[in-house]
Amino acid sequence: MKQGIYVNGKPVFTQIAHGNVKNMVASSQTISIENGRVSIQAPQLTIDGQVIVLEKAPVLHIEVFGNVNHLDAGNVADIAVTGNVERIETVNGDVSIHGDVFGSVKTVNGDVQAQRIQGAVNTVSGDIYRDD
């Protein structure tokens, strides 16, 4: 079973403290996570001095295996979470949650898919799906 956080299919953090991501912010240049910093300089990631080469991609694909309190992906990412979510925001990107949404999910251009939605989900140009 996968654990941690993956960007474009490569593991960037393999251990999430207590299974929760407290705060994560992504932009075209950096992804910062509480207790760690990942800088992106296409086509590579630098994580605390360790370089990971990435394939070129117009959109980041962020996968989180664990619960998410807050993830702000800015304008650059599709997000997939296997776990429960309190709050996720992205401008251009799809959000797929294999778990429950307790707070809010917001995207301007993208679809949102979740198992159970107890909070608010907003999209301007996209669809909202609930897994049965």
JSON list of C-alpha atoms in Angstrom, two decimals:
[
{"chain": "A", "resi": 1, "resn": "MET", "atom": "CA", "xyz": [0.00, 0.00, 0.00]},
{"chain": "A", "resi": 2, "resn": "LYS", "atom": "CA", "xyz": [1.37, 3.40, -0.97]},
{"chain": "A", "resi": 3, "resn": "GLN", "atom": "CA", "xyz": [2.07, 5.98, 1.70]},
{"chain": "A", "resi": 4, "resn": "GLY", "atom": "CA", "xyz": [3.17, 9.60, 1.60]},
{"chain": "A", "resi": 5, "resn": "ILE", "atom": "CA", "xyz": [3.05, 12.21, -1.15]},
{"chain": "A", "resi": 6, "resn": "TYR", "atom": "CA", "xyz": [3.81, 11.67, -4.84]},
{"chain": "A", "resi": 7, "resn": "VAL", "atom": "CA", "xyz": [4.34, 14.34, -7.51]},
{"chain": "A", "resi": 8, "resn": "ASN", "atom": "CA", "xyz": [4.04, 13.21, -11.15]},
{"chain": "A", "resi": 9, "resn": "GLY", "atom": "CA", "xyz": [4.24, 9.60, -9.97]},
{"chain": "A", "resi": 10, "resn": "LYS", "atom": "CA", "xyz": [7.47, 9.97, -8.00]},
{"chain": "A", "resi": 11, "resn": "PRO", "atom": "CA", "xyz": [7.50, 9.68, -4.20]},
{"chain": "A", "resi": 12, "resn": "VAL", "atom": "CA", "xyz": [8.58, 12.95, -2.59]},
{"chain": "A", "resi": 13, "resn": "PHE", "atom": "CA", "xyz": [7.65, 12.26, 1.02]},
{"chain": "A", "resi": 14, "resn": "THR", "atom": "CA", "xyz": [7.20, 8.65, 2.06]},
{"chain": "A", "resi": 15, "resn": "GLN", "atom": "CA", "xyz": [6.17, 9.28, 5.65]},
{"chain": "A", "resi": 16, "resn": "ILE", "atom": "CA", "xyz": [3.36, 11.58, 6.75]},
{"chain": "A", "resi": 17, "resn": "ALA", "atom": "CA", "xyz": [3.38, 12.25, 10.49]},
{"chain": "A", "resi": 18, "resn": "HIS", "atom": "CA", "xyz": [0.39, 10.57, 12.09]},
{"chain": "A", "resi": 19, "resn": "GLY", "atom": "CA", "xyz": [-1.13, 10.04, 8.60]},
{"chain": "A", "resi": 20, "resn": "ASN", "atom": "CA", "xyz": [-2.12, 13.72, 8.27]},
{"chain": "A", "resi": 21, "resn": "VAL", "atom": "CA", "xyz": [-0.93, 16.53, 6.00]},
{"chain": "A", "resi": 22, "resn": "LYS", "atom": "CA", "xyz": [-1.55, 19.66, 8.04]},
{"chain": "A", "resi": 23, "resn": "ASN", "atom": "CA", "xyz": [-0.77, 22.31, 5.45]},
{"chain": "A", "resi": 24, "resn": "MET", "atom": "CA", "xyz": [0.52, 22.01, 1.89]},
{"chain": "A", "resi": 25, "resn": "VAL", "atom": "CA", "xyz": [0.87, 24.80, -0.67]},
{"chain": "A", "resi": 26, "resn": "ALA", "atom": "CA", "xyz": [1.85, 24.25, -4.31]},
{"chain": "A", "resi": 27, "resn": "SER", "atom": "CA", "xyz": [2.79, 26.69, -7.04]},
{"chain": "A", "resi": 28, "resn": "SER", "atom": "CA", "xyz": [4.75, 26.42, -10.27]},
{"chain": "A", "resi": 29, "resn": "GLN", "atom": "CA", "xyz": [8.00, 26.93, -8.36]},
{"chain": "A", "resi": 30, "resn": "THR", "atom": "CA", "xyz": [7.55, 25.40, -4.90]},
{"chain": "A", "resi": 31, "resn": "ILE", "atom": "CA", "xyz": [5.55, 22.89, -2.98]},
{"chain": "A", "resi": 32, "resn": "SER", "atom": "CA", "xyz": [5.90, 23.46, 0.73]},
{"chain": "A", "resi": 33, "resn": "ILE", "atom": "CA", "xyz": [4.73, 21.05, 3.33]},
{"chain": "A", "resi": 34, "resn": "GLU", "atom": "CA", "xyz": [4.87, 21.58, 7.05]},
{"chain": "A", "resi": 35, "resn": "ASN", "atom": "CA", "xyz": [8.19, 20.16, 8.28]},
{"chain": "A", "resi": 36, "resn": "GLY", "atom": "CA", "xyz": [9.64, 20.02, 4.77]},
{"chain": "A", "resi": 37, "resn": "ARG", "atom": "CA", "xyz": [10.16, 21.99, 1.59]},
{"chain": "A", "resi": 38, "resn": "VAL", "atom": "CA", "xyz": [10.22, 20.81, -1.98]},
{"chain": "A", "resi": 39, "resn": "SER", "atom": "CA", "xyz": [11.37, 23.18, -4.70]},
{"chain": "A", "resi": 40, "resn": "ILE", "atom": "CA", "xyz": [10.48, 22.49, -8.31]},
{"chain": "A", "resi": 41, "resn": "GLN", "atom": "CA", "xyz": [12.83, 23.60, -11.06]},
{"chain": "A", "resi": 42, "resn": "ALA", "atom": "CA", "xyz": [11.61, 21.78, -14.15]},
{"chain": "A", "resi": 43, "resn": "PRO", "atom": "CA", "xyz": [12.34, 19.03, -14.83]},
{"chain": "A", "resi": 44, "resn": "GLN", "atom": "CA", "xyz": [13.52, 18.18, -11.31]},
{"chain": "A", "resi": 45, "resn": "LEU", "atom": "CA", "xyz": [12.50, 18.38, -7.67]},
{"chain": "A", "resi": 46, "resn": "THR", "atom": "CA", "xyz": [14.87, 19.23, -4.87]},
{"chain": "A", "resi": 47, "resn": "ILE", "atom": "CA", "xyz": [13.76, 17.92, -1.49]},
{"chain": "A", "resi": 48, "resn": "ASP", "atom": "CA", "xyz": [15.99, 19.00, 1.37]},
{"chain": "A", "resi": 49, "resn": "GLY", "atom": "CA", "xyz": [18.99, 18.85, -0.99]},
{"chain": "A", "resi": 50, "resn": "GLN", "atom": "CA", "xyz": [18.01, 15.56, -2.67]},
{"chain": "A", "resi": 51, "resn": "VAL", "atom": "CA", "xyz": [17.38, 15.89, -6.45]},
{"chain": "A", "resi": 52, "resn": "ILE", "atom": "CA", "xyz": [14.61, 13.87, -8.10]},
{"chain": "A", "resi": 53, "resn": "VAL", "atom": "CA", "xyz": [14.40, 14.08, -11.90]},
{"chain": "A", "resi": 54, "resn": "LEU", "atom": "CA", "xyz": [10.86, 14.43, -13.26]},
{"chain": "A", "resi": 55, "resn": "GLU", "atom": "CA", "xyz": [9.43, 13.92, -16.69]},
{"chain": "A", "resi": 56, "resn": "LYS", "atom": "CA", "xyz": [8.26, 17.15, -18.26]},
{"chain": "A", "resi": 57, "resn": "ALA", "atom": "CA", "xyz": [4.55, 17.70, -17.68]},
{"chain": "A", "resi": 58, "resn": "PRO", "atom": "CA", "xyz": [2.37, 20.76, -18.17]},
{"chain": "A", "resi": 59, "resn": "VAL", "atom": "CA", "xyz": [0.43, 19.97, -15.00]},
{"chain": "A", "resi": 60, "resn": "LEU", "atom": "CA", "xyz": [1.63, 18.60, -11.70]},
{"chain": "A", "resi": 61, "resn": "HIS", "atom": "CA", "xyz": [-0.17, 15.52, -10.47]},
{"chain": "A", "resi": 62, "resn": "ILE", "atom": "CA", "xyz": [-0.11, 15.45, -6.68]},
{"chain": "A", "resi": 63, "resn": "GLU", "atom": "CA", "xyz": [-1.14, 12.24, -4.90]},
{"chain": "A", "resi": 64, "resn": "VAL", "atom": "CA", "xyz": [-1.50, 12.16, -1.12]},
{"chain": "A", "resi": 65, "resn": "PHE", "atom": "CA", "xyz": [-1.92, 8.89, 0.75]},
{"chain": "A", "resi": 66, "resn": "GLY", "atom": "CA", "xyz": [-3.19, 10.06, 4.12]},
{"chain": "A", "resi": 67, "resn": "ASN", "atom": "CA", "xyz": [-5.64, 12.58, 5.50]},
{"chain": "A", "resi": 68, "resn": "VAL", "atom": "CA", "xyz": [-5.38, 16.23, 4.43]},
{"chain": "A", "resi": 69, "resn": "ASN", "atom": "CA", "xyz": [-6.22, 19.19, 6.65]},
{"chain": "A", "resi": 70, "resn": "HIS", "atom": "CA", "xyz": [-5.35, 21.84, 4.01]},
{"chain": "A", "resi": 71, "resn": "LEU", "atom": "CA", "xyz": [-3.86, 21.67, 0.53]},
{"chain": "A", "resi": 72, "resn": "ASP", "atom": "CA", "xyz": [-3.64, 24.76, -1.72]},
{"chain": "A", "resi": 73, "resn": "ALA", "atom": "CA", "xyz": [-2.43, 23.72, -5.16]},
{"chain": "A", "resi": 74, "resn": "GLY", "atom": "CA", "xyz": [-2.60, 27.14, -6.77]},
{"chain": "A", "resi": 75, "resn": "ASN", "atom": "CA", "xyz": [-2.77, 27.03, -10.55]},
{"chain": "A", "resi": 76, "resn": "VAL", "atom": "CA", "xyz": [-0.67, 23.99, -11.27]},
{"chain": "A", "resi": 77, "resn": "ALA", "atom": "CA", "xyz": [-2.04, 20.71, -10.06]},
{"chain": "A", "resi": 78, "resn": "ASP", "atom": "CA", "xyz": [-4.43, 17.82, -10.35]},
{"chain": "A", "resi": 79, "resn": "ILE", "atom": "CA", "xyz": [-4.90, 16.35, -6.89]},
{"chain": "A", "resi": 80, "resn": "ALA", "atom": "CA", "xyz": [-5.73, 12.80, -5.78]},
{"chain": "A", "resi": 81, "resn": "VAL", "atom": "CA", "xyz": [-6.15, 12.01, -2.09]},
{"chain": "A", "resi": 82, "resn": "THR", "atom": "CA", "xyz": [-6.59, 8.56, -0.60]},
{"chain": "A", "resi": 83, "resn": "GLY", "atom": "CA", "xyz": [-7.89, 9.60, 2.79]},
{"chain": "A", "resi": 84, "resn": "ASN", "atom": "CA", "xyz": [-10.22, 12.18, 4.28]},
{"chain": "A", "resi": 85, "resn": "VAL", "atom": "CA", "xyz": [-10.07, 15.89, 3.47]},
{"chain": "A", "resi": 86, "resn": "GLU", "atom": "CA", "xyz": [-10.84, 19.01, 5.45]},
{"chain": "A", "resi": 87, "resn": "ARG", "atom": "CA", "xyz": [-9.99, 21.61, 2.76]},
{"chain": "A", "resi": 88, "resn": "ILE", "atom": "CA", "xyz": [-8.49, 21.59, -0.76]},
{"chain": "A", "resi": 89, "resn": "GLU", "atom": "CA", "xyz": [-8.16, 24.46, -3.23]},
{"chain": "A", "resi": 90, "resn": "THR", "atom": "CA", "xyz": [-6.88, 24.52, -6.81]},
{"chain": "A", "resi": 91, "resn": "VAL", "atom": "CA", "xyz": [-7.49, 26.88, -9.72]},
{"chain": "A", "resi": 92, "resn": "ASN", "atom": "CA", "xyz": [-6.96, 24.62, -12.74]},
{"chain": "A", "resi": 93, "resn": "GLY", "atom": "CA", "xyz": [-7.06, 20.96, -11.91]},
{"chain": "A", "resi": 94, "resn": "ASP", "atom": "CA", "xyz": [-9.22, 18.01, -11.04]},
{"chain": "A", "resi": 95, "resn": "VAL", "atom": "CA", "xyz": [-9.64, 16.83, -7.45]},
{"chain": "A", "resi": 96, "resn": "SER", "atom": "CA", "xyz": [-10.26, 13.16, -6.71]},
{"chain": "A", "resi": 97, "resn": "ILE", "atom": "CA", "xyz": [-10.80, 12.07, -3.12]},
{"chain": "A", "resi": 98, "resn": "HIS", "atom": "CA", "xyz": [-11.01, 8.42, -2.13]},
{"chain": "A", "resi": 99, "resn": "GLY", "atom": "CA", "xyz": [-12.48, 9.29, 1.23]},
{"chain": "A", "resi": 100, "resn": "ASP", "atom": "CA", "xyz": [-14.78, 11.89, 2.77]},
{"chain": "A", "resi": 101, "resn": "VAL", "atom": "CA", "xyz": [-14.86, 15.68, 2.51]},
{"chain": "A", "resi": 102, "resn": "PHE", "atom": "CA", "xyz": [-15.58, 17.27, 5.90]},
{"chain": "A", "resi": 103, "resn": "GLY", "atom": "CA", "xyz": [-14.85, 20.90, 4.98]},
{"chain": "A", "resi": 104, "resn": "SER", "atom": "CA", "xyz": [-14.60, 22.43, 1.52]},
{"chain": "A", "resi": 105, "resn": "VAL", "atom": "CA", "xyz": [-13.15, 21.68, -1.89]},
{"chain": "A", "resi": 106, "resn": "LYS", "atom": "CA", "xyz": [-12.82, 24.51, -4.40]},
{"chain": "A", "resi": 107, "resn": "THR", "atom": "CA", "xyz": [-11.63, 24.54, -7.99]},
{"chain": "A", "resi": 108, "resn": "VAL", "atom": "CA", "xyz": [-12.29, 27.04, -10.77]},
{"chain": "A", "resi": 109, "resn": "ASN", "atom": "CA", "xyz": [-11.64, 24.79, -13.78]},
{"chain": "A", "resi": 110, "resn": "GLY", "atom": "CA", "xyz": [-11.83, 21.15, -12.84]},
{"chain": "A", "resi": 111, "resn": "ASP", "atom": "CA", "xyz": [-13.95, 18.25, -11.69]},
{"chain": "A", "resi": 112, "resn": "VAL", "atom": "CA", "xyz": [-14.36, 17.13, -8.09]},
{"chain": "A", "resi": 113, "resn": "GLN", "atom": "CA", "xyz": [-14.99, 13.51, -7.14]},
{"chain": "A", "resi": 114, "resn": "ALA", "atom": "CA", "xyz": [-15.43, 12.17, -3.58]},
{"chain": "A", "resi": 115, "resn": "GLN", "atom": "CA", "xyz": [-17.08, 9.32, -1.71]},
{"chain": "A", "resi": 116, "resn": "ARG", "atom": "CA", "xyz": [-19.03, 11.42, 0.77]},
{"chain": "A", "resi": 117, "resn": "ILE", "atom": "CA", "xyz": [-19.33, 15.21, 0.87]},
{"chain": "A", "resi": 118, "resn": "GLN", "atom": "CA", "xyz": [-20.31, 16.74, 4.20]},
{"chain": "A", "resi": 119, "resn": "GLY", "atom": "CA", "xyz": [-19.07, 20.27, 3.47]},
{"chain": "A", "resi": 120, "resn": "ALA", "atom": "CA", "xyz": [-19.15, 22.56, 0.46]},
{"chain": "A", "resi": 121, "resn": "VAL", "atom": "CA", "xyz": [-17.76, 21.78, -2.99]},
{"chain": "A", "resi": 122, "resn": "ASN", "atom": "CA", "xyz": [-17.47, 24.56, -5.58]},
{"chain": "A", "resi": 123, "resn": "THR", "atom": "CA", "xyz": [-16.40, 24.52, -9.21]},
{"chain": "A", "resi": 124, "resn": "VAL", "atom": "CA", "xyz": [-17.03, 27.17, -11.86]},
{"chain": "A", "resi": 125, "resn": "SER", "atom": "CA", "xyz": [-16.28, 25.05, -14.92]},
{"chain": "A", "resi": 126, "resn": "GLY", "atom": "CA", "xyz": [-16.44, 21.39, -13.97]},
{"chain": "A", "resi": 127, "resn": "ASP", "atom": "CA", "xyz": [-18.57, 18.62, -12.56]},
{"chain": "A", "resi": 128, "resn": "ILE", "atom": "CA", "xyz": [-19.04, 17.26, -9.04]},
{"chain": "A", "resi": 129, "resn": "TYR", "atom": "CA", "xyz": [-19.30, 13.48, -8.63]},
{"chain": "A", "resi": 130, "resn": "ARG", "atom": "CA", "xyz": [-20.01, 11.35, -5.60]},
{"chain": "A", "resi": 131, "resn": "ASP", "atom": "CA", "xyz": [-18.77, 7.76, -5.57]},
{"chain": "A", "resi": 132, "resn": "ASP", "atom": "CA", "xyz": [-21.39, 5.24, -4.55]}
]
